[in-house]
Structures are given as structure tokens and as C-alpha cells.
mmCIF file of C-alpha atoms in Angstrom:
data_model
loop_
_atom_site.group_PDB
_atom_site.id
_atom_site.type_symbol
_atom_site.label_atom_id
_atom_site.label_comp_id
_atom_site.label_asym_id
_atom_site.label_seq_id
_atom_site.Cartn_x
_atom_site.Cartn_y
_atom_site.Cartn_z
ATOM 1 C CA MET A 1 16.148 99.685 -8.021
ATOM 2 C CA PHE A 2 18.012 102.077 -5.703
ATOM 3 C CA GLU A 3 17.820 105.856 -5.883
ATOM 4 C CA ASN A 4 21.463 106.338 -4.900
ATOM 5 C CA PRO A 5 23.746 105.235 -7.807
ATOM 6 C CA LEU A 6 26.404 103.954 -5.405
ATOM 7 C CA HIS A 7 23.810 101.908 -3.532
ATOM 8 C CA GLU A 8 22.618 100.547 -6.872
ATOM 9 C CA GLU A 9 26.156 99.434 -7.687
ATOM 10 C CA PHE A 10 26.617 97.653 -4.362
ATOM 11 C CA ALA A 11 23.216 95.974 -4.621
ATOM 12 C CA SER A 12 24.031 94.757 -8.131
ATOM 13 C CA TRP A 13 26.427 92.268 -6.543
ATOM 14 C CA ALA A 14 23.539 90.404 -4.937
ATOM 15 C CA LEU A 15 21.645 90.346 -8.226
ATOM 16 C CA GLY A 16 24.752 89.138 -10.043
ATOM 17 C CA PHE A 17 25.125 86.299 -7.574
ATOM 18 C CA ALA A 18 21.518 85.151 -7.968
ATOM 19 C CA PRO A 19 22.341 82.283 -10.399
ATOM 20 C CA TYR A 20 24.714 80.831 -7.811
ATOM 21 C CA GLY A 21 22.517 81.070 -4.737
ATOM 22 C CA GLY A 22 23.297 84.585 -3.543
ATOM 23 C CA ALA A 23 19.897 86.278 -3.738
ATOM 24 C CA ASP A 24 16.527 86.467 -5.413
ATOM 25 C CA VAL A 25 15.389 89.541 -7.326
ATOM 26 C CA GLY A 26 12.318 90.037 -5.136
ATOM 27 C CA GLU A 27 14.456 90.185 -2.012
ATOM 28 C CA VAL A 28 16.634 92.922 -3.455
ATOM 29 C CA ALA A 29 13.581 94.865 -4.660
ATOM 30 C CA ALA A 30 12.068 94.708 -1.174
ATOM 31 C CA ILE A 31 15.293 96.007 0.370
ATOM 32 C CA ALA A 32 15.401 98.822 -2.178
ATOM 33 C CA ALA A 33 11.881 99.827 -1.167
ATOM 34 C CA ALA A 34 12.915 99.821 2.482
ATOM 35 C CA VAL A 35 15.939 102.030 1.760
ATOM 36 C CA GLY A 36 14.021 104.492 -0.423
ATOM 37 C CA ASP A 37 15.903 107.780 -0.533
ATOM 38 C CA GLY A 38 17.785 106.914 2.630
ATOM 39 C CA ASP A 39 21.482 107.391 3.321
ATOM 40 C CA ASP A 40 24.276 104.868 3.870
ATOM 41 C CA ASP A 41 22.972 104.063 7.345
ATOM 42 C CA ALA A 42 19.544 103.262 5.923
ATOM 43 C CA PHE A 43 21.175 101.046 3.304
ATOM 44 C CA TYR A 44 23.177 99.200 5.964
ATOM 45 C CA ASP A 45 20.159 98.793 8.247
ATOM 46 C CA ALA A 46 17.944 97.344 5.501
ATOM 47 C CA TRP A 47 20.490 94.817 4.251
ATOM 48 C CA ARG A 48 21.555 93.870 7.770
ATOM 49 C CA ALA A 49 17.965 93.293 8.857
ATOM 50 C CA ALA A 50 17.353 91.059 5.850
ATOM 51 C CA ALA A 51 20.587 89.155 6.499
ATOM 52 C CA ASP A 52 19.719 88.633 10.165
ATOM 53 C CA ARG A 53 16.266 87.359 9.226
ATOM 54 C CA LEU A 54 17.703 84.922 6.689
ATOM 55 C CA ALA A 55 20.306 83.686 9.173
ATOM 56 C CA SER A 56 17.579 83.067 11.746
ATOM 57 C CA GLU A 57 15.472 81.181 9.205
ATOM 58 C CA ALA A 58 18.543 79.140 8.315
ATOM 59 C CA ASP A 59 19.088 78.190 11.942
ATOM 60 C CA ASP A 60 15.449 77.154 12.275
ATOM 61 C CA ALA A 61 15.545 75.131 9.063
ATOM 62 C CA GLU A 62 18.705 73.319 10.131
ATOM 63 C CA ALA A 63 17.259 72.570 13.571
ATOM 64 C CA GLY A 64 14.193 71.127 11.840
ATOM 65 C CA GLY A 65 16.298 68.907 9.601
ATOM 66 C CA HIS A 66 15.609 70.882 6.416
ATOM 67 C CA LEU A 67 19.261 70.990 5.428
ATOM 68 C CA ALA A 68 18.849 72.016 1.789
ATOM 69 C CA SER A 69 16.738 74.998 2.786
ATOM 70 C CA ALA A 70 19.137 75.884 5.590
ATOM 71 C CA ARG A 71 22.060 75.930 3.172
ATOM 72 C CA GLU A 72 20.194 78.251 0.793
ATOM 73 C CA TYR A 73 19.208 80.606 3.610
ATOM 74 C CA TYR A 74 22.797 80.711 4.865
ATOM 75 C CA LEU A 75 24.126 81.542 1.382
ATOM 76 C CA HIS A 76 21.648 84.395 0.964
ATOM 77 C CA ALA A 77 22.533 85.701 4.411
ATOM 78 C CA ALA A 78 26.259 85.627 3.641
ATOM 79 C CA CYS A 79 25.666 87.610 0.466
ATOM 80 C CA PHE A 80 23.478 90.176 2.247
ATOM 81 C CA TYR A 81 25.857 90.741 5.168
ATOM 82 C CA ALA A 82 28.614 91.513 2.661
ATOM 83 C CA VAL A 83 26.495 93.980 0.675
ATOM 84 C CA ALA A 84 25.328 95.738 3.849
ATOM 85 C CA TYR A 85 28.665 97.159 4.937
ATOM 86 C CA HIS A 86 30.111 98.309 1.615
ATOM 87 C CA PRO A 87 28.997 101.957 1.953
ATOM 88 C CA ILE A 88 30.532 102.239 5.444
ATOM 89 C CA TYR A 89 34.084 101.335 4.418
ATOM 90 C CA GLY A 90 36.840 103.482 5.878
ATOM 91 C CA VAL A 91 39.016 104.323 8.845
ATOM 92 C CA PRO A 92 38.328 104.258 11.721
ATOM 93 C CA VAL A 93 36.731 100.906 10.946
ATOM 94 C CA ASP A 94 33.039 100.961 11.793
ATOM 95 C CA PRO A 95 32.133 98.329 14.446
ATOM 96 C CA ARG A 96 29.044 97.499 12.393
ATOM 97 C CA LEU A 97 31.294 96.523 9.491
ATOM 98 C CA VAL A 98 33.407 94.249 11.683
ATOM 99 C CA ASP A 99 30.351 92.569 13.192
ATOM 100 C CA SER A 100 28.669 92.048 9.824
ATOM 101 C CA PHE A 101 31.873 90.631 8.363
ATOM 102 C CA HIS A 102 32.138 88.099 11.167
ATOM 103 C CA ARG A 103 28.478 87.160 10.723
ATOM 104 C CA GLN A 104 29.101 86.808 6.985
ATOM 105 C CA ILE A 105 31.881 84.301 7.583
ATOM 106 C CA THR A 106 29.881 82.393 10.193
ATOM 107 C CA VAL A 107 26.855 81.843 7.975
ATOM 108 C CA PHE A 108 28.992 81.109 4.918
ATOM 109 C CA ASP A 109 30.869 78.456 6.891
ATOM 110 C CA ALA A 110 27.516 76.983 7.860
ATOM 111 C CA ALA A 111 26.471 76.856 4.193
ATOM 112 C CA MET A 112 29.745 75.182 3.248
ATOM 113 C CA ARG A 113 29.290 72.652 6.057
ATOM 114 C CA LEU A 114 25.902 71.730 4.575
ATOM 115 C CA THR A 115 27.264 71.406 1.046
ATOM 116 C CA ASP A 116 27.492 67.860 -0.302
ATOM 117 C CA PRO A 117 30.287 66.986 0.206
ATOM 118 C CA PRO A 118 31.119 69.528 2.931
ATOM 119 C CA VAL A 119 33.510 72.358 2.044
ATOM 120 C CA GLU A 120 36.055 73.095 4.754
ATOM 121 C CA PRO A 121 37.766 76.430 5.272
ATOM 122 C CA VAL A 122 41.551 76.172 4.962
ATOM 123 C CA SER A 123 44.461 78.433 5.884
ATOM 124 C CA ILE A 124 47.342 79.288 3.540
ATOM 125 C CA PRO A 125 50.631 80.109 5.292
ATOM 126 C CA TYR A 126 51.706 83.662 4.470
ATOM 127 C CA GLU A 127 54.711 85.365 6.026
ATOM 128 C CA HIS A 128 53.968 85.526 9.772
ATOM 129 C CA THR A 129 50.254 84.782 9.469
ATOM 130 C CA THR A 130 47.820 82.821 7.299
ATOM 131 C CA MET A 131 45.406 83.720 4.509
ATOM 132 C CA PRO A 132 41.790 82.480 4.842
ATOM 133 C CA ALA A 133 40.686 80.276 1.973
ATOM 134 C CA TYR A 134 38.219 77.632 0.863
ATOM 135 C CA LEU A 135 38.725 74.593 -1.340
ATOM 136 C CA VAL A 136 35.673 73.564 -3.340
ATOM 137 C CA ARG A 137 36.144 70.221 -5.061
ATOM 138 C CA ALA A 138 34.940 69.528 -8.608
ATOM 139 C CA ARG A 139 31.360 68.319 -8.425
ATOM 140 C CA GLY A 140 31.210 64.608 -9.154
ATOM 141 C CA TYR A 141 35.012 64.359 -9.261
ATOM 142 C CA GLU A 142 35.778 65.113 -5.613
ATOM 143 C CA ARG A 143 38.234 62.236 -5.199
ATOM 144 C CA GLU A 144 39.806 62.509 -8.649
ATOM 145 C CA THR A 145 42.831 64.445 -9.856
ATOM 146 C CA ARG A 146 41.475 67.489 -11.641
ATOM 147 C CA PRO A 147 42.653 70.918 -12.862
ATOM 148 C CA LEU A 148 42.668 73.616 -10.182
ATOM 149 C CA LEU A 149 41.481 77.214 -10.415
ATOM 150 C CA ILE A 150 42.974 79.594 -7.832
ATOM 151 C CA GLY A 151 40.858 82.694 -7.236
ATOM 152 C CA THR A 152 42.214 86.020 -6.031
ATOM 153 C CA ASN A 153 40.129 89.001 -4.977
ATOM 154 C CA GLY A 154 40.265 92.700 -5.791
ATOM 155 C CA TYR A 155 39.901 96.030 -4.023
ATOM 156 C CA ASP A 156 36.659 95.582 -2.088
ATOM 157 C CA ALA A 157 35.314 92.010 -2.183
ATOM 158 C CA THR A 158 35.851 89.386 0.514
ATOM 159 C CA VAL A 159 36.551 85.697 0.185
ATOM 160 C CA THR A 160 32.945 84.483 0.322
ATOM 161 C CA GLU A 161 31.937 86.547 -2.707
ATOM 162 C CA MET A 162 34.317 84.612 -4.935
ATOM 163 C CA TYR A 163 32.225 81.509 -4.263
ATOM 164 C CA PHE A 164 29.267 83.178 -5.991
ATOM 165 C CA ALA A 165 31.376 84.918 -8.633
ATOM 166 C CA PHE A 166 33.176 81.880 -10.056
ATOM 167 C CA ALA A 167 33.976 79.087 -7.575
ATOM 168 C CA ALA A 168 30.535 77.454 -7.703
ATOM 169 C CA ALA A 169 30.648 77.592 -11.510
ATOM 170 C CA ALA A 170 34.163 76.125 -11.508
ATOM 171 C CA ALA A 171 33.064 73.155 -9.410
ATOM 172 C CA ASP A 172 30.111 72.532 -11.727
ATOM 173 C CA ARG A 173 32.496 72.532 -14.698
ATOM 174 C CA GLY A 174 34.821 69.904 -13.187
ATOM 175 C CA TYR A 175 37.468 72.150 -11.646
ATOM 176 C CA HIS A 176 38.689 72.142 -8.087
ATOM 177 C CA CYS A 177 38.746 75.758 -6.889
ATOM 178 C CA LEU A 178 40.880 77.315 -4.158
ATOM 179 C CA PHE A 179 39.926 80.922 -3.411
ATOM 180 C CA PHE A 180 41.511 83.158 -0.794
ATOM 181 C CA ASP A 181 41.855 86.644 0.638
ATOM 182 C CA GLY A 182 45.315 88.204 0.808
ATOM 183 C CA PRO A 183 46.667 91.358 2.451
ATOM 184 C CA GLY A 184 44.312 94.304 2.123
ATOM 185 C CA GLN A 185 41.333 91.953 1.740
ATOM 186 C CA GLY A 186 38.816 90.385 4.109
ATOM 187 C CA LYS A 187 40.138 89.207 7.464
ATOM 188 C CA LEU A 188 43.693 90.420 6.879
ATOM 189 C CA LEU A 189 42.348 93.941 6.342
ATOM 190 C CA ILE A 190 39.335 94.049 8.667
ATOM 191 C CA ASP A 191 40.738 92.189 11.666
ATOM 192 C CA ASP A 192 44.489 92.550 11.187
ATOM 193 C CA GLY A 193 44.761 95.963 9.528
ATOM 194 C CA MET A 194 47.162 94.618 6.891
ATOM 195 C CA PRO A 195 47.305 96.854 3.774
ATOM 196 C CA MET A 196 47.406 95.594 0.198
ATOM 197 C CA ARG A 197 50.684 95.164 -1.671
ATOM 198 C CA ALA A 198 51.370 95.676 -5.371
ATOM 199 C CA ASP A 199 53.830 92.781 -5.813
ATOM 200 C CA TRP A 200 51.084 90.165 -5.754
ATOM 201 C CA GLU A 201 53.443 87.424 -6.894
ATOM 202 C CA HIS A 202 54.579 87.243 -3.258
ATOM 203 C CA VAL A 203 50.965 86.547 -2.270
ATOM 204 C CA VAL A 204 50.167 84.013 -4.975
ATOM 205 C CA ALA A 205 53.405 82.029 -4.564
ATOM 206 C CA PRO A 206 52.406 80.649 -1.125
ATOM 207 C CA ALA A 207 48.911 79.946 -2.502
ATOM 208 C CA VAL A 208 50.482 77.864 -5.278
ATOM 209 C CA ASP A 209 52.764 76.148 -2.741
ATOM 210 C CA PHE A 210 49.691 75.238 -0.723
ATOM 211 C CA ALA A 211 47.718 74.124 -3.777
ATOM 212 C CA LEU A 212 50.448 71.799 -5.009
ATOM 213 C CA GLY A 213 50.417 70.060 -1.637
ATOM 214 C CA LEU A 214 46.731 69.181 -1.927
ATOM 215 C CA ASP A 215 45.488 65.768 -2.951
ATOM 216 C CA GLY A 216 43.822 65.569 -6.335
ATOM 217 C CA VAL A 217 45.422 68.642 -7.945
ATOM 218 C CA ASP A 218 46.865 68.260 -11.434
ATOM 219 C CA HIS A 219 50.173 70.129 -11.082
ATOM 220 C CA ASP A 220 50.322 70.778 -14.815
ATOM 221 C CA ARG A 221 46.899 72.433 -14.936
ATOM 222 C CA VAL A 222 46.760 75.186 -12.312
ATOM 223 C CA ALA A 223 45.095 78.453 -13.360
ATOM 224 C CA LEU A 224 44.835 81.794 -11.585
ATOM 225 C CA THR A 225 41.853 84.098 -11.964
ATOM 226 C CA GLY A 226 41.348 87.595 -10.580
ATOM 227 C CA TRP A 227 38.354 89.919 -10.819
ATOM 228 C CA SER A 228 38.062 93.686 -10.442
ATOM 229 C CA LEU A 229 41.475 94.853 -9.150
ATOM 230 C CA GLY A 230 42.351 91.176 -9.396
ATOM 231 C CA GLY A 231 42.463 91.876 -13.136
ATOM 232 C CA TYR A 232 45.785 93.563 -12.360
ATOM 233 C CA LEU A 233 46.842 91.373 -9.428
ATOM 234 C CA ALA A 234 46.508 88.083 -11.332
ATOM 235 C CA PRO A 235 48.675 89.102 -14.334
ATOM 236 C CA ARG A 236 51.163 90.717 -11.950
ATOM 237 C CA ALA A 237 51.461 87.399 -10.107
ATOM 238 C CA ALA A 238 51.691 85.419 -13.350
ATOM 239 C CA SER A 239 54.584 87.596 -14.511
ATOM 240 C CA ALA A 240 56.758 85.953 -11.840
ATOM 241 C CA GLU A 241 54.914 82.780 -10.772
ATOM 242 C CA HIS A 242 55.661 80.447 -13.677
ATOM 243 C CA ARG A 243 54.109 77.356 -12.133
ATOM 244 C CA LEU A 244 50.773 78.710 -13.327
ATOM 245 C CA SER A 245 49.411 77.095 -16.492
ATOM 246 C CA ALA A 246 46.832 79.787 -17.295
ATOM 247 C CA CYS A 247 45.845 83.273 -16.148
ATOM 248 C CA ILE A 248 42.459 85.046 -16.307
ATOM 249 C CA ALA A 249 42.078 88.801 -15.738
ATOM 250 C CA ASP A 250 38.499 90.084 -15.410
ATOM 251 C CA PRO A 251 38.932 92.800 -16.590
ATOM 252 C CA GLY A 252 42.460 92.968 -17.934
ATOM 253 C CA PHE A 253 44.159 96.256 -17.114
ATOM 254 C CA ASP A 254 47.527 97.696 -16.200
ATOM 255 C CA GLY A 255 46.713 98.630 -12.599
ATOM 256 C CA ILE A 256 45.691 101.550 -10.421
ATOM 257 C CA TRP A 257 48.399 104.024 -11.374
ATOM 258 C CA SER A 258 47.497 104.445 -15.037
ATOM 259 C CA GLY A 259 43.932 105.218 -13.968
ATOM 260 C CA ILE A 260 45.151 107.889 -11.566
ATOM 261 C CA LEU A 261 47.116 109.588 -14.325
ATOM 262 C CA SER A 262 44.110 109.493 -16.633
ATOM 263 C CA MET A 263 41.888 110.913 -13.898
ATOM 264 C CA ALA A 264 44.356 113.742 -13.279
ATOM 265 C CA LYS A 265 44.447 114.564 -16.980
ATOM 266 C CA LEU A 266 40.660 114.552 -17.310
ATOM 267 C CA GLY A 267 40.504 116.781 -14.237
ATOM 268 C CA GLY A 268 42.487 119.441 -16.036
ATOM 269 C CA LEU A 269 45.704 119.081 -14.064
ATOM 270 C CA PRO A 270 48.644 120.669 -15.931
ATOM 271 C CA GLN A 271 50.984 118.197 -17.610
ATOM 272 C CA ASP A 272 53.958 119.265 -15.511
ATOM 273 C CA ALA A 273 51.977 118.493 -12.345
ATOM 274 C CA ILE A 274 50.940 115.103 -13.758
ATOM 275 C CA ASP A 275 54.553 114.314 -14.637
ATOM 276 C CA ALA A 276 55.562 115.076 -11.031
ATOM 277 C CA LEU A 277 53.118 112.577 -9.523
ATOM 278 C CA PRO A 278 53.067 110.866 -7.078
ATOM 279 C CA ASP A 279 54.956 113.798 -5.596
ATOM 280 C CA ALA A 280 52.478 116.653 -5.432
ATOM 281 C CA ASP A 281 52.490 120.094 -3.879
ATOM 282 C CA ASP A 282 49.596 121.394 -1.814
ATOM 283 C CA ALA A 283 47.991 123.138 -4.781
ATOM 284 C CA THR A 284 47.971 119.931 -6.850
ATOM 285 C CA LEU A 285 46.565 117.922 -3.964
ATOM 286 C CA ARG A 286 43.777 120.474 -3.521
ATOM 287 C CA VAL A 287 42.810 120.210 -7.187
ATOM 288 C CA LEU A 288 42.787 116.420 -7.054
ATOM 289 C CA MET A 289 40.839 116.381 -3.798
ATOM 290 C CA GLN A 290 38.192 118.705 -5.210
ATOM 291 C CA GLY A 291 37.658 116.347 -8.130
ATOM 292 C CA ILE A 292 37.484 113.308 -5.871
ATOM 293 C CA GLU A 293 35.058 114.880 -3.420
ATOM 294 C CA ALA A 294 32.788 116.061 -6.245
ATOM 295 C CA GLU A 295 32.138 112.547 -7.551
ATOM 296 C CA PRO A 296 30.443 110.119 -5.091
ATOM 297 C CA HIS A 297 32.034 106.976 -6.528
ATOM 298 C CA ALA A 298 35.519 108.504 -6.469
ATOM 299 C CA LYS A 299 34.954 109.813 -2.950
ATOM 300 C CA TRP A 300 34.026 106.349 -1.737
ATOM 301 C CA GLY A 301 36.650 104.577 -3.858
ATOM 302 C CA VAL A 302 39.589 106.758 -2.827
ATOM 303 C CA LEU A 303 38.837 108.428 0.500
ATOM 304 C CA LYS A 304 36.957 105.546 2.137
ATOM 305 C CA ARG A 305 38.088 102.343 0.440
ATOM 306 C CA GLY A 306 41.451 103.417 -1.006
ATOM 307 C CA PHE A 307 42.917 105.050 2.088
ATOM 308 C CA TRP A 308 41.876 102.052 4.205
ATOM 309 C CA VAL A 309 43.025 99.270 1.874
ATOM 310 C CA ASN A 310 46.336 100.947 1.043
ATOM 311 C CA GLY A 311 47.129 102.033 4.600
ATOM 312 C CA ALA A 312 47.125 105.793 3.888
ATOM 313 C CA ASN A 313 45.599 108.648 5.876
ATOM 314 C CA ASN A 314 45.943 111.452 3.325
ATOM 315 C CA LEU A 315 45.864 111.859 -0.437
ATOM 316 C CA GLY A 316 49.603 112.387 -0.840
ATOM 317 C CA ASP A 317 50.414 109.157 0.991
ATOM 318 C CA TRP A 318 47.747 107.288 -0.968
ATOM 319 C CA LEU A 319 49.240 108.396 -4.284
ATOM 320 C CA LYS A 320 52.647 107.101 -3.198
ATOM 321 C CA ALA A 321 51.082 103.848 -2.002
ATOM 322 C CA VAL A 322 49.326 103.102 -5.313
ATOM 323 C CA GLU A 323 52.101 104.160 -7.703
ATOM 324 C CA PRO A 324 53.637 100.628 -7.664
ATOM 325 C CA PHE A 325 50.293 99.146 -8.791
ATOM 326 C CA ALA A 326 51.297 99.147 -12.460
ATOM 327 C CA LEU A 327 52.071 96.089 -14.562
ATOM 328 C CA GLY A 328 54.085 97.971 -17.170
ATOM 329 C CA GLU A 329 56.805 95.996 -18.902
ATOM 330 C CA ARG A 330 56.254 92.998 -16.627
ATOM 331 C CA ALA A 331 53.448 91.988 -18.988
ATOM 332 C CA ALA A 332 56.080 90.549 -21.318
ATOM 333 C CA ASP A 333 57.213 88.201 -18.526
ATOM 334 C CA ILE A 334 53.907 86.309 -18.466
ATOM 335 C CA ARG A 335 54.459 82.908 -20.090
ATOM 336 C CA CYS A 336 51.197 81.024 -19.601
ATOM 337 C CA PRO A 337 48.109 81.376 -21.822
ATOM 338 C CA THR A 338 46.267 84.477 -20.628
ATOM 339 C CA LEU A 339 42.660 85.573 -21.011
ATOM 340 C CA LEU A 340 41.618 89.215 -20.659
ATOM 341 C CA THR A 341 38.032 90.427 -20.493
ATOM 342 C CA THR A 342 36.561 93.828 -21.242
ATOM 343 C CA ALA A 343 32.972 94.961 -20.715
ATOM 344 C CA GLU A 344 31.438 97.734 -22.782
ATOM 345 C CA ASN A 345 30.690 100.161 -19.941
ATOM 346 C CA ASP A 346 33.541 99.199 -17.599
ATOM 347 C CA VAL A 347 36.155 101.947 -17.372
ATOM 348 C CA LEU A 348 38.800 99.534 -16.062
ATOM 349 C CA GLY A 349 38.312 97.202 -19.007
ATOM 350 C CA LYS A 350 39.077 99.949 -21.522
ATOM 351 C CA GLY A 351 42.757 99.179 -21.006
ATOM 352 C CA ALA A 352 42.444 95.508 -21.934
ATOM 353 C CA PRO A 353 43.336 95.900 -25.659
ATOM 354 C CA ALA A 354 46.493 97.853 -24.778
ATOM 355 C CA LEU A 355 47.499 95.198 -22.253
ATOM 356 C CA LEU A 356 46.795 92.483 -24.820
ATOM 357 C CA ASP A 357 49.295 94.137 -27.156
ATOM 358 C CA LYS A 358 51.982 93.958 -24.459
ATOM 359 C CA LEU A 359 51.523 90.230 -23.864
ATOM 360 C CA THR A 360 53.942 87.874 -25.618
ATOM 361 C CA CYS A 361 52.292 84.690 -24.313
ATOM 362 C CA PRO A 362 49.331 82.927 -25.961
ATOM 363 C CA LYS A 363 46.533 85.445 -25.403
ATOM 364 C CA THR A 364 42.805 85.980 -25.855
ATOM 365 C CA LEU A 365 40.484 88.951 -25.373
ATOM 366 C CA LEU A 366 36.813 88.385 -24.554
ATOM 367 C CA GLU A 367 34.485 91.349 -25.099
ATOM 368 C CA PHE A 368 31.122 91.686 -23.342
ATOM 369 C CA THR A 369 28.346 94.078 -24.328
ATOM 370 C CA ALA A 370 25.458 95.928 -22.761
ATOM 371 C CA ALA A 371 23.135 94.232 -25.259
ATOM 372 C CA GLU A 372 24.051 90.928 -23.607
ATOM 373 C CA GLY A 373 23.349 92.348 -20.167
ATOM 374 C CA ALA A 374 27.063 92.012 -19.434
ATOM 375 C CA GLY A 375 28.349 95.510 -20.123
ATOM 376 C CA GLU A 376 29.107 96.596 -16.557
ATOM 377 C CA HIS A 377 32.128 96.101 -14.303
ATOM 378 C CA CYS A 378 33.040 92.409 -14.022
ATOM 379 C CA GLU A 379 29.948 91.569 -16.116
ATOM 380 C CA MET A 380 28.139 91.672 -12.780
ATOM 381 C CA GLN A 381 24.625 91.456 -14.185
ATOM 382 C CA ASN A 382 25.426 88.378 -16.271
ATOM 383 C CA ARG A 383 28.088 86.422 -14.421
ATOM 384 C CA SER A 384 26.733 83.161 -15.825
ATOM 385 C CA LEU A 385 27.589 84.325 -19.363
ATOM 386 C CA LEU A 386 31.057 85.363 -18.205
ATOM 387 C CA ASN A 387 31.611 81.981 -16.575
ATOM 388 C CA ARG A 388 30.429 80.031 -19.605
ATOM 389 C CA ARG A 389 32.859 81.816 -21.900
ATOM 390 C CA VAL A 390 35.773 81.802 -19.460
ATOM 391 C CA PHE A 391 35.468 78.113 -18.653
ATOM 392 C CA ASP A 392 35.004 77.219 -22.316
ATOM 393 C CA TRP A 393 38.325 78.991 -22.929
ATOM 394 C CA LEU A 394 39.974 77.239 -19.995
ATOM 395 C CA ASP A 395 38.608 73.872 -21.142
ATOM 396 C CA GLY A 396 40.380 74.474 -24.456
ATOM 397 C CA VAL A 397 43.659 75.466 -22.813
ATOM 398 C CA PHE A 398 43.644 72.479 -20.459
ATOM 399 C CA GLY A 399 42.106 70.004 -22.866
ATOM 400 C CA VAL A 400 39.234 69.233 -20.513
#
């Protein structure tokens, strides 16, 4: 729909969330027409205008007592605010991004308030602060003890997007779902400037502590799922957090560092220079920077998103910051049944078979294809298929 491939990728999130109340295809097509061949500012303006209109319609519907419609409008608005600011990631943080993020949370909270029964935001204690989270109870089993799915984010999503990605599906399948943003994600990044950390077990442990203190959670059936970079973060956490009863990595991969080494090799960097990474001389950094700046997705992913999320202001510091993001031999420390996914056209998922070989726990690999409409990163254009297969697997593990 969008002329700019990066804009197309960002917009695909809204389309992927359509089955769970995030958007309608016609809305996205209309925004694409408004953007045309425009730049990132045009993309932001079109999505923000649509989000503002939906939020206003939601307010009017709620004031008129049309609560079901209001909830749907609010959900669409939350999705659209989040899509709007993706191209303008980076430091210094754009005030438009901050404002849209706050609007995103406000309208999402309104949608959760109008959910039956209402979904309340919760706060998970973490070091000297708290992590924002939501607890969605299993639909029809709200007051019963049920299995719990904990959801962790990746490199560029925020907490509300996990509702569309898997939390709504989890509730429909009889699972309570607690999903949160940690350091380097959502509020902790945008408002607090807290960078991401590689040792995600120290992030998930307090989430599990919190979860086990909730009413209605079956302590013997607590699963962790992570999508995108969460496909590394979730297994990393499971390698040390042995209170987990299952782990899902969508897609399964070893982490950021192996991808950096592969990128350097494909870029023609000499082997001795690759072996020296993350330490790099000026000549090596120039070669890497040329490759990054030549590819729009890499330029956005490293220079705008990566520097910001990892708390770096130059390529050398970023390389040092992401080197620890590697699962490596810790894969053998995962004890719980673990599910890895791989999608046909997803570069990150290409490492799933190698990671599967490293696992010594009960393990499963799910493969998704372009012919199924699920061949892209995180099966974004067919999340409902992904959720059916993942929850069927989890039902079998937990005996649901």
C-alpha cells in the first residue's frame, strides 16, 4: 500500500492487528493514499490525524452511551498513534513521539476500562522504579485459577501492541495474560530514558514475582512469550528463571550480536576485523557505517532505533552495547518446554533451527510460509494463524 518500503513495514502492524480490533484494511488504505510519496513527516501526520479523529469519535460515542463503539474506536486510535511515530525514532527524542505515545496510552486505557470486565493497568516493581503492565483475565474464567501467559516486548514495540499481538487471543483461549514493558521499551525508554539490558532474566524475575502474587494464577502453569527481539529476550530469561513452565520465542534466535557478525561478513569486512569486534578502528567503523547508511532499514534500525534503545551515541559504543545480546551456551540452561517459530522471509528466524539444536529441554519448531500469508517477521500478516498454532502447542504442554 505504501510507496516507501519502511513505511509499508510499519503500516503492516496495523493490518496484522486487524483481527484483534487494531484497524480495518480500508482505514490503512486511506492513510496510504494520504501519504503518497511523502516522507516520514507525511507518514506521521497522516497516521496522527487518523488517530486523533478516531479518539474524538470514541469520546463522542462514550458520551452518547455507545460503549461498544467507543471501545472499538479507542483501540483503533491506540494502534494508529503507535504506528505514527515509528519512523521518527531517535535521539534527541522528538516531542511528537512523546505526545503520541502518551495519547496512545490514554486511549488504550480508555478501551481497557470499557472492556467487560474492565482491564486495569498494573505496575510491576523493578529496581528503583516500576514497569507498566496490564493483566487481561481469561474470558469467561475471570474469577477462576487459570494458566498465565507473561508477554515481553522486543526492540521497537510498546506495551499496548502486545494486546493486539497475543494478549487478546490468550484471553479468548482461557489464559490470563500479563504483558509489560521493561527497560528500553515504552515508558521506561520514552519518558525515563532507560536503555535496554541483555540479561533479561533480571527483568522477567520481578514480573514472575508479581504474577505469582496475583489471585487466580496457576503457579505450575506460567509461560513466557516474546516476539521480535523478545525471541531472544524470552529464552535468555528462561535460561535462569526456572519458575517458568513454558517459553515461546517468536522468532527463535540467538540475539543481536550474531546478526551483527553476519552483517559485517556480508558487507565484505575482512575476517581479522570481524574477529576484533566489538573493538573497531576508525577504518572498520567507516566501512560498517557506509553499509548501514546505504540501506534504509538498517539506517533506521541501527542509527535511529538502536542508538536510542541501547543508550549509545556512536557506532563504536553501540557495538559494545549489543555484544552481550547473545544467548550462546545459555540455551542449554533452559529447562521448560520451549517453542521456537521461524517465518520463511524473516531474517531473524533463520537462526531458529540452530538454536533448536542447542536446546536440551523439550522443544518444538513451528515453521510459517509465505503461501500461508505468514512468511514475514513475526508472521505479522497472519497473526491469527500464529496464535492458533502457538496456543494449540501451549494447550498441549499445560494440558488445557
